[in-house]
CSV table of C-alpha atoms in Angstrom, one decimal:
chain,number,residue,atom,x,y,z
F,1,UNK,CA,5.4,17.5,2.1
F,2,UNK,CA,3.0,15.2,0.8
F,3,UNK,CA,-0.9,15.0,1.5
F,4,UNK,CA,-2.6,11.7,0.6
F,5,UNK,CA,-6.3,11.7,0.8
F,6,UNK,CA,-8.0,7.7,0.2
F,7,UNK,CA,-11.2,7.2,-1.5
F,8,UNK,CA,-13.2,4.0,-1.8
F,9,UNK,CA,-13.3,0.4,0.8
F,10,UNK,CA,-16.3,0.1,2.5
F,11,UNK,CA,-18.0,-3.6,3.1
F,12,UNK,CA,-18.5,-6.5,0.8
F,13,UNK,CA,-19.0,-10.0,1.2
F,14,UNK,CA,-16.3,-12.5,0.9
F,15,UNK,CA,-15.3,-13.6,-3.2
F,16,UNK,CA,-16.3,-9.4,-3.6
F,17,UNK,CA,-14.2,-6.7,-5.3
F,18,UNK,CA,-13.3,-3.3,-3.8
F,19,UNK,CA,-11.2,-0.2,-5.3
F,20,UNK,CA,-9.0,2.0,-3.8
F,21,UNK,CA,-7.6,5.3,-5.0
F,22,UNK,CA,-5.5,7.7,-3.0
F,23,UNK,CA,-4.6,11.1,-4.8
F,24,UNK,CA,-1.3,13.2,-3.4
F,25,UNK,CA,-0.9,16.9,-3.3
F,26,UNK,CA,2.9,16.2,-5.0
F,27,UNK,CA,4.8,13.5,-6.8
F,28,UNK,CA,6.4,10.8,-4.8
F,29,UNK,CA,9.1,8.1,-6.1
F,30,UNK,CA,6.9,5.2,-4.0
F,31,UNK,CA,3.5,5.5,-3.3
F,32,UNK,CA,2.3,2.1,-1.6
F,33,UNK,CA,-1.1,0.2,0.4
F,34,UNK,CA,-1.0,-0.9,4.1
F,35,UNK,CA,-3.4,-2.1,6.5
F,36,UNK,CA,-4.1,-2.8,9.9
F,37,UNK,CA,-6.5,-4.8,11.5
F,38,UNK,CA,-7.5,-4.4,15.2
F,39,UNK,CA,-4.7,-5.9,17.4
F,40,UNK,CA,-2.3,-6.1,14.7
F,41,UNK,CA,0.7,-4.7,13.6
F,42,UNK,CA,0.4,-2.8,10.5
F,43,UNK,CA,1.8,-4.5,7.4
F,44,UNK,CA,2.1,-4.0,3.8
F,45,UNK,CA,-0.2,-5.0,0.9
F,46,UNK,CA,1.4,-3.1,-2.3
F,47,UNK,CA,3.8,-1.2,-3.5
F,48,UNK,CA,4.4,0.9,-6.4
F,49,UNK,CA,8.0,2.5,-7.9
F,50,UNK,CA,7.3,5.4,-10.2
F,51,UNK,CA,4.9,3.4,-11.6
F,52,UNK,CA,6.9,1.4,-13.3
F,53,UNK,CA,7.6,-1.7,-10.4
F,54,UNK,CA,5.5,-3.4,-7.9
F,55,UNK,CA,5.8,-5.3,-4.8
F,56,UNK,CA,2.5,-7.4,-2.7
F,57,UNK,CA,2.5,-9.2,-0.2
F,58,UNK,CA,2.2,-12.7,-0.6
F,59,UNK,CA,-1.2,-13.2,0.7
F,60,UNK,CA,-2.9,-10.7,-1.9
F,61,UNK,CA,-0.6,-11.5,-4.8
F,62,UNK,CA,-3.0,-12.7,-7.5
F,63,UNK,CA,-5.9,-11.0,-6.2
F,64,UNK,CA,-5.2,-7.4,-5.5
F,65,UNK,CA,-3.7,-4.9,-8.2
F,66,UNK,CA,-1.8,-1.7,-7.9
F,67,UNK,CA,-1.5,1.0,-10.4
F,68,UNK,CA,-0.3,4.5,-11.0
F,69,UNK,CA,-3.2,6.4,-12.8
F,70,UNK,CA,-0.8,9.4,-12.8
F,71,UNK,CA,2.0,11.0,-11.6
F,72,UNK,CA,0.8,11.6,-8.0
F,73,UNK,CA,-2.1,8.9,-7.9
F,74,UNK,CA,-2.1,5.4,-7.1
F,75,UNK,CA,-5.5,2.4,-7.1
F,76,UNK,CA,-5.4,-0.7,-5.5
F,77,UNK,CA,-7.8,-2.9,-7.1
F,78,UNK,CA,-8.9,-6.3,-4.8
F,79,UNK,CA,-10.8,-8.8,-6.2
F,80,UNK,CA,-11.6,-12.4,-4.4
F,81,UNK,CA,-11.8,-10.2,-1.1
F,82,UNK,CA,-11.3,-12.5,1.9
F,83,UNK,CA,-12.3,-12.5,5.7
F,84,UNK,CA,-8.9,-11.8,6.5
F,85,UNK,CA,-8.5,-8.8,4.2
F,86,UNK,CA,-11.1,-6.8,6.9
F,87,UNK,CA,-8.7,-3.9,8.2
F,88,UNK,CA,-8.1,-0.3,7.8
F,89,UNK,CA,-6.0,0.8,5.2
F,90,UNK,CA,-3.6,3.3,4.5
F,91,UNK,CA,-2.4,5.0,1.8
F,92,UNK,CA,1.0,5.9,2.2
F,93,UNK,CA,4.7,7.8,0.3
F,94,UNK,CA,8.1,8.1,0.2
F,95,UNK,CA,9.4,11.0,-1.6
F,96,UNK,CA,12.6,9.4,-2.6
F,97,UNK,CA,12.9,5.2,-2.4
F,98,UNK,CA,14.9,2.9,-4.6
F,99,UNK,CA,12.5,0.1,-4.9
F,100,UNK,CA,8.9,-0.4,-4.4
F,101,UNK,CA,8.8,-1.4,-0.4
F,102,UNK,CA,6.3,-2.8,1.8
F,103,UNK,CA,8.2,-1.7,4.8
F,104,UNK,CA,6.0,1.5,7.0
F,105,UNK,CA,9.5,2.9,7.5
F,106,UNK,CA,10.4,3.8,3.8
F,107,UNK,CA,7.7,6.0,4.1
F,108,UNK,CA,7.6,9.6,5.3
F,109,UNK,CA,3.6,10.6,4.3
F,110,UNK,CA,0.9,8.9,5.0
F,111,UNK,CA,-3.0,8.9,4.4
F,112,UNK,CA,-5.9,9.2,6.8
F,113,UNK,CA,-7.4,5.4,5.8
F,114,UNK,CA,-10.4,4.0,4.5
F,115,UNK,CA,-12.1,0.8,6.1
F,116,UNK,CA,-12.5,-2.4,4.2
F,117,UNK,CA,-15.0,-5.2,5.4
F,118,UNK,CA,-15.3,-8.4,4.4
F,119,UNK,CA,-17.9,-10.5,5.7
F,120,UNK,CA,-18.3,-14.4,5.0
């Protein structure tokens, strides 16, 4: 078992900067970002492998950055926060994975979320 509790999000205005942090009560292989925003399916931002590899999606790559602080935490760093970046997002962890993944079903554990708002 794995308990992931988010910190950080909120609201900022568009061209803004926002941090992340999720902490987990034990270690997990992938520990990785998703959001969802209302009347959307849930998709995947970033992904980290034992801190070591890293996977984003293609419409944050450049602008958001995930890291492994320690073994069991992870921060996901945006900058040049857009509109469309407005969703809730979800920490989430997979015990065992072989790659850093952006799919939800790699992974078993998964945070409560924290709100992000971007306003133009």
């Amino acid at each position: 078992q794995v308990q992931l509790v988010e910190s950080g999000g909120g609201s900022v205005q568009a061209g803004g900067s926002l941090r992340l942090s999720c902490v987990g009560s034990n270690y997990a292989q992938c520990m990785g970002w998703f959001r969802q925003a209302p009347g959307k399916e849930r998709e995947g931002v970033a992904s980290d492998y034992v801190g070591a590899f890293t996977e984003y999606a293609d419409s944050v790559k450049g602008r958001f950055n995930i890291s492994r602080d320690n073994a069991n935490t992870v921060t996901l760093q945006m900058n040049s926060l857009k509109p469309e970046d407005t969703g809730m997002y979800y920490c989430a962890a997979a015990v065992i994975c072989s790659w850093p993944s952006l799919s939800p079903s790699v992974h078993n554990f998964w945070g409560q979320g924290a709100q992000v708002t971007v306003s133009s």
